[in-house]
CSV table of C-alpha atoms in Angstrom, one decimal:
chain,number,residue,atom,x,y,z
U,6,MET,CA,4.7,24.0,40.6
U,7,THR,CA,4.8,20.4,39.2
U,8,ILE,CA,5.1,20.3,35.4
U,9,LEU,CA,3.0,17.5,34.0
U,10,GLY,CA,4.7,15.1,31.5
U,11,TYR,CA,3.2,13.2,28.6
U,12,ASP,CA,1.4,10.7,30.8
U,13,GLY,CA,0.1,13.3,33.2
U,14,ILE,CA,-1.4,15.4,30.5
U,15,LYS,CA,-3.0,12.3,28.9
U,16,ALA,CA,-4.5,11.3,32.3
U,17,LEU,CA,-5.8,14.9,32.9
U,18,ILE,CA,-7.5,15.0,29.5
U,19,LYS,CA,-9.1,11.6,30.1
U,20,LEU,CA,-10.4,12.8,33.5
U,21,LEU,CA,-11.8,16.0,31.9
U,22,GLU,CA,-13.6,13.7,29.4
U,23,THR,CA,-15.4,11.8,32.1
U,24,GLU,CA,-15.9,14.3,34.9
U,25,GLY,CA,-19.1,16.3,35.2
U,26,ASP,CA,-19.8,19.8,36.5
U,27,ALA,CA,-18.4,19.2,40.0
U,28,TYR,CA,-14.7,18.8,39.0
U,29,GLY,CA,-14.8,20.0,35.4
U,30,PRO,CA,-13.7,23.6,36.2
U,31,VAL,CA,-10.9,22.4,38.4
U,32,LEU,CA,-9.6,20.1,35.7
U,33,LYS,CA,-9.9,22.8,33.1
U,34,ASP,CA,-7.8,25.1,35.3
U,35,ALA,CA,-5.2,22.4,35.6
U,36,LEU,CA,-5.2,21.9,31.8
U,37,ALA,CA,-4.8,25.7,31.4
U,38,VAL,CA,-1.6,25.5,33.5
U,39,ALA,CA,-0.3,22.6,31.5
U,40,ILE,CA,-0.9,24.5,28.2
U,41,LYS,CA,1.1,27.5,29.5
U,42,GLN,CA,3.9,25.3,30.8
U,43,ASN,CA,4.3,23.0,27.8
U,44,PRO,CA,2.0,23.8,24.9
U,45,ASP,CA,4.0,21.6,22.5
U,46,GLN,CA,3.5,18.6,24.8
U,47,VAL,CA,-0.2,19.1,25.1
U,48,GLU,CA,-0.5,19.3,21.3
U,49,ARG,CA,1.6,16.1,21.0
U,50,VAL,CA,-0.7,14.3,23.4
U,51,MET,CA,-3.8,15.4,21.5
U,52,GLN,CA,-2.4,14.4,18.2
U,53,GLU,CA,-1.0,11.0,19.3
U,54,GLU,CA,-3.6,9.9,21.8
U,55,PHE,CA,-6.9,11.7,20.9
U,56,HIS,CA,-6.5,12.7,17.2
U,57,SER,CA,-9.5,10.7,16.1
U,58,SER,CA,-11.3,10.3,19.4
U,59,ALA,CA,-11.1,13.6,21.3
U,60,PRO,CA,-14.5,14.4,22.8
U,61,ARG,CA,-16.0,17.7,21.9
U,62,THR,CA,-16.1,18.8,25.5
U,63,VAL,CA,-12.3,18.4,25.7
U,64,VAL,CA,-11.6,20.1,22.4
U,65,HIS,CA,-13.9,23.0,23.4
U,66,ALA,CA,-12.2,23.3,26.8
U,67,LEU,CA,-8.7,23.4,25.1
U,68,GLU,CA,-9.9,26.1,22.6
U,69,GLU,CA,-11.5,28.3,25.2
U,70,ILE,CA,-8.5,28.1,27.5
U,71,CYS,CA,-6.4,29.4,24.6
U,72,TRP,CA,-8.9,32.0,23.5
U,73,GLU,CA,-9.1,33.4,27.0
U,74,ASP,CA,-5.3,33.7,27.2
U,75,LEU,CA,-5.4,35.3,23.7
U,76,ALA,CA,-7.8,38.0,25.0
U,77,LYS,CA,-5.2,38.9,27.7
U,78,ALA,CA,-2.3,38.9,25.2
U,79,LEU,CA,-4.3,41.2,22.8
U,80,ALA,CA,-5.0,43.6,25.6
U,81,ARG,CA,-1.2,43.8,26.3
U,82,TYR,CA,-0.5,44.2,22.6
U,83,CYS,CA,-3.0,47.0,22.3
U,84,ASN,CA,-1.5,48.9,25.2
U,85,LYS,CA,1.7,49.4,23.2
U,86,ILE,CA,1.9,52.7,21.3
U,87,ASN,CA,3.3,51.2,18.1
U,88,PRO,CA,3.2,47.4,18.4
U,89,ASP,CA,5.0,45.1,16.0
U,90,LEU,CA,2.7,43.9,13.2
U,91,GLU,CA,4.2,40.4,13.1
U,92,GLU,CA,3.5,40.0,16.9
U,93,GLY,CA,-0.1,40.9,16.2
U,94,LEU,CA,-0.3,38.4,13.3
U,95,THR,CA,1.2,35.7,15.5
U,96,LEU,CA,-1.4,36.3,18.2
U,97,LEU,CA,-4.4,36.2,15.8
U,98,ALA,CA,-3.0,32.9,14.3
U,99,LYS,CA,-3.4,31.4,17.7
U,100,PHE,CA,-7.2,31.6,17.3
U,101,THR,CA,-7.3,28.8,14.8
U,102,SER,CA,-4.0,27.1,15.8
U,103,PRO,CA,-3.3,27.7,19.6
U,104,THR,CA,0.3,26.5,19.5
U,105,THR,CA,1.4,29.0,16.9
U,106,ALA,CA,4.7,30.6,17.9
U,107,ARG,CA,6.5,33.7,16.6
U,108,GLY,CA,9.0,31.5,14.8
U,109,ASN,CA,6.2,30.0,12.7
U,110,ILE,CA,5.9,33.4,11.1
U,111,SER,CA,9.4,34.9,11.4
U,112,ALA,CA,11.3,31.9,10.1
U,113,PRO,CA,9.6,31.5,6.7
U,114,LEU,CA,9.7,35.3,6.2
U,115,ASP,CA,13.5,35.3,7.0
U,116,ARG,CA,14.1,32.6,4.4
U,117,MET,CA,12.1,34.5,1.8
U,118,ALA,CA,14.1,37.7,2.6
U,119,GLN,CA,17.3,35.8,2.2
U,120,ASP,CA,16.2,34.6,-1.3
U,121,LEU,CA,15.3,38.1,-2.2
U,122,ARG,CA,18.4,39.8,-0.9
U,123,PRO,CA,20.6,39.7,-4.0
U,124,ALA,CA,17.9,41.0,-6.4
U,125,LEU,CA,16.6,43.7,-4.0
U,126,LEU,CA,20.1,45.0,-3.2
U,127,ASN,CA,20.7,45.6,-6.9
U,128,ALA,CA,17.4,47.1,-7.7
U,129,ALA,CA,17.7,50.4,-9.6
U,130,ASN,CA,14.6,52.1,-8.3
U,131,TYR,CA,11.4,51.6,-6.4
U,132,GLY,CA,9.4,50.5,-9.4
U,133,GLU,CA,12.0,47.7,-9.9
U,134,ILE,CA,11.7,46.8,-6.2
U,135,ALA,CA,7.9,46.4,-6.5
U,136,ALA,CA,8.4,44.2,-9.7
U,137,ILE,CA,10.9,42.0,-7.9
U,138,LEU,CA,8.7,41.5,-4.9
U,139,GLY,CA,5.7,40.7,-7.1
U,140,HIS,CA,7.6,38.3,-9.3
U,141,TYR,CA,9.0,36.5,-6.3
U,142,ILE,CA,5.7,36.3,-4.4
U,143,PHE,CA,3.4,35.3,-7.2
U,144,ASN,CA,5.6,33.5,-9.8
U,145,VAL,CA,8.5,32.1,-7.9
U,146,SER,CA,6.9,31.2,-4.6
U,147,GLN,CA,3.4,30.7,-6.1
U,148,PHE,CA,1.4,32.5,-3.4
U,149,SER,CA,-2.2,33.2,-4.3
U,150,ALA,CA,-4.7,35.6,-2.7
U,151,LEU,CA,-8.4,34.7,-2.3
U,152,SER,CA,-10.7,37.5,-3.5
U,153,ALA,CA,-13.3,36.3,-1.1
U,154,SER,CA,-12.9,33.9,1.8
U,155,ALA,CA,-15.6,32.1,3.8
U,156,ASP,CA,-13.1,30.2,5.9
U,157,VAL,CA,-11.7,31.9,9.0
U,158,LYS,CA,-8.5,29.8,8.6
U,159,ASP,CA,-7.7,31.7,5.4
U,160,MET,CA,-7.1,34.7,7.6
U,161,SER,CA,-4.4,33.0,9.7
U,162,PHE,CA,-1.1,34.5,8.6
U,163,SER,CA,0.9,31.5,9.8
U,164,ARG,CA,-1.3,29.1,7.7
U,165,PHE,CA,-1.0,31.5,4.8
U,166,LEU,CA,2.7,31.2,4.9
U,167,ALA,CA,2.5,27.4,5.0
U,168,LYS,CA,-0.2,26.9,2.4
U,169,LYS,CA,0.7,29.9,0.2
U,170,ARG,CA,-3.0,30.9,-0.1
U,171,GLY,CA,-5.1,33.1,2.0
U,172,SER,CA,-6.9,36.5,2.2
U,173,GLY,CA,-5.8,39.6,0.3
U,174,LEU,CA,-5.0,41.2,3.7
U,175,CYS,CA,-2.6,38.3,4.4
U,176,MET,CA,-1.0,39.0,1.0
U,177,ALA,CA,-0.6,42.7,1.7
U,178,CYS,CA,1.0,41.9,5.1
U,179,LEU,CA,3.5,39.6,3.3
U,180,TYR,CA,4.6,42.6,1.2
U,181,ALA,CA,4.9,44.7,4.3
U,182,ALA,CA,6.8,42.1,6.3
U,183,LEU,CA,9.3,41.4,3.5
U,184,GLY,CA,9.9,45.1,2.7
U,185,GLN,CA,10.5,46.0,6.3
U,186,ARG,CA,13.2,43.5,6.5
U,187,PHE,CA,15.1,45.6,4.0
U,188,GLY,CA,14.4,48.9,5.7
U,189,LEU,CA,11.9,49.9,3.1
U,190,ASP,CA,9.1,52.4,3.9
U,191,VAL,CA,6.3,50.0,3.1
U,192,ASN,CA,2.8,50.2,4.6
U,193,LEU,CA,-0.8,49.2,4.0
U,194,ILE,CA,-3.5,51.8,3.0
U,195,ASP,CA,-7.3,51.4,2.8
U,196,LEU,CA,-8.5,52.9,-0.5
U,197,ALA,CA,-12.2,53.0,0.3
U,198,GLY,CA,-12.3,49.3,1.3
U,199,ARG,CA,-9.6,48.2,-1.1
U,200,ILE,CA,-6.4,47.3,0.7
U,201,LEU,CA,-3.2,48.3,-1.2
U,202,VAL,CA,0.5,48.2,-0.3
U,203,ASN,CA,2.2,51.6,-0.3
U,204,LEU,CA,5.9,51.8,-1.2
U,205,GLN,CA,7.3,55.2,-0.4
U,206,ASN,CA,10.7,56.6,-1.5
U,207,PRO,CA,11.8,58.8,1.4
U,208,ALA,CA,14.4,60.6,-0.6
U,209,THR,CA,12.0,61.9,-3.3
U,210,GLY,CA,8.6,61.5,-1.6
U,211,GLU,CA,7.5,59.5,-4.6
U,212,ALA,CA,4.9,56.8,-3.8
U,213,LEU,CA,3.7,53.8,-5.7
U,214,PHE,CA,1.0,51.3,-4.8
U,215,ILE,CA,0.7,47.6,-5.2
U,216,ASP,CA,-2.6,45.6,-5.5
U,217,PRO,CA,-2.2,42.3,-3.7
U,218,LEU,CA,-5.4,41.0,-5.2
U,219,ASP,CA,-4.2,41.6,-8.8
U,220,ASN,CA,-0.9,39.7,-8.9
U,221,GLY,CA,1.0,42.7,-7.5
U,222,LYS,CA,-0.1,45.2,-10.1
U,223,VAL,CA,1.7,48.5,-9.6
U,224,LEU,CA,-0.5,51.6,-9.4
U,225,SER,CA,0.3,55.3,-9.3
U,226,GLU,CA,-1.5,57.9,-7.1
U,227,ARG,CA,-3.4,58.9,-10.3
U,228,ASP,CA,-4.6,55.3,-10.7
U,229,CYS,CA,-5.9,55.4,-7.2
U,230,ARG,CA,-7.7,58.7,-7.8
U,231,GLN,CA,-9.3,57.3,-11.0
U,232,TYR,CA,-10.5,54.3,-9.0
U,233,ILE,CA,-12.2,56.5,-6.5
U,234,GLU,CA,-13.8,58.6,-9.4
U,235,LEU,CA,-15.1,55.4,-11.1
U,236,ARG,CA,-16.8,54.5,-7.8
U,237,GLN,CA,-18.3,57.9,-7.7
U,238,LEU,CA,-16.8,58.7,-4.4
U,239,SER,CA,-15.2,61.9,-3.1
U,240,TRP,CA,-11.4,61.8,-2.8
U,241,GLN,CA,-10.0,62.0,0.7
U,242,ASP,CA,-6.4,62.4,1.6
U,243,SER,CA,-6.9,59.9,4.4
U,244,PHE,CA,-7.1,57.2,1.7
U,245,LEU,CA,-3.3,57.3,1.4
U,246,THR,CA,-2.7,57.4,5.2
U,247,PRO,CA,-0.7,54.3,6.3
U,248,LEU,CA,-2.7,51.9,8.5
U,249,SER,CA,-1.3,51.4,12.0
U,250,SER,CA,-0.7,47.9,13.3
U,251,HIS,CA,-3.7,48.3,15.5
U,252,LEU,CA,-5.9,49.1,12.5
U,253,ILE,CA,-4.6,46.1,10.5
U,254,ILE,CA,-5.2,43.7,13.4
U,255,ARG,CA,-8.7,45.2,13.8
U,256,ARG,CA,-9.4,44.6,10.1
U,257,PHE,CA,-8.3,41.0,10.5
U,258,ILE,CA,-10.7,40.5,13.4
U,259,ALA,CA,-13.6,42.2,11.6
U,260,ASN,CA,-13.0,39.9,8.6
U,261,MET,CA,-13.0,36.8,10.8
U,262,ILE,CA,-16.3,37.9,12.4
U,263,TYR,CA,-17.8,38.4,8.9
U,264,ALA,CA,-16.8,34.9,7.9
U,265,LEU,CA,-18.2,33.3,11.1
U,266,ASN,CA,-21.4,35.4,11.0
U,267,LYS,CA,-22.3,33.5,7.9
U,268,LEU,CA,-21.9,30.2,9.8
U,269,ARG,CA,-23.7,31.5,12.8
U,270,ASP,CA,-20.9,30.2,15.0
U,271,GLU,CA,-21.8,32.0,18.2
U,272,ARG,CA,-19.2,30.2,20.3
U,273,ARG,CA,-16.3,31.6,18.3
U,274,LEU,CA,-18.0,34.8,17.5
U,275,LYS,CA,-18.3,35.6,21.3
U,276,TYR,CA,-14.5,35.6,21.6
U,277,LEU,CA,-13.9,37.5,18.4
U,278,ARG,CA,-16.3,40.2,19.3
U,279,GLY,CA,-14.5,40.5,22.7
U,280,TYR,CA,-11.2,40.9,20.8
U,281,LEU,CA,-12.7,43.6,18.6
U,282,ASP,CA,-13.8,45.5,21.7
U,283,ILE,CA,-10.3,45.2,23.1
U,284,ILE,CA,-8.6,46.6,20.0
U,285,LYS,CA,-11.2,49.4,19.7
U,286,GLY,CA,-10.7,50.4,23.3
């Protein structure tokens, strides 16, 4: 199969801009092939040739090609028994930035882990580990979590790593991704709608909890129980059950739907609802 170069992709996009219903689907299929073969080249053409003039029909065609491929990728991801969280975060980031690659997430995380290595390897206990992670994330790297987000882009993990601001769920995943690079038993839990990071000492069974929306404040199990009591809820042991990668990705999609519902963006909502059905199934 012929791989289109820069000029070929440019010509294809121009044709898609002018052709009507008769040849539009054929050209869209050709563009889908070009995206699969060379996504970076397609993005380069769009940025250099159509950055300020790309017609809405072409932009929508590009997005929908990527969103349809994303549905297939999510289905493959969900068929895995225990899929890698970073893989799922990479897939979801493609919804707002289709050319996102695994390296856009793994490379900055690897650099942060390298910075953290000397301090974490010399930590005396798990409380100190939590303090080191919090100091590095919030004070050294200047990450900030948004308590409420109306922008679906704030839920993209790759954008979060680049901009250092995003949803609380992104912040919790940052803790998990960094901790797992050091072999720590670190997970996310859902404390009646409040996402916390759970750091578990496998030798002693001792657990502590980190609030990603409160500058990494460290909590005990007693603190968690008091929070539930203050909300006049009944305690459930399931509150402390680690969330699977499937459930975390499902939570991201649900949050994205919530944000777009406010905008009544039915075009994007149609795809997100389809993704939610995939992950539920």
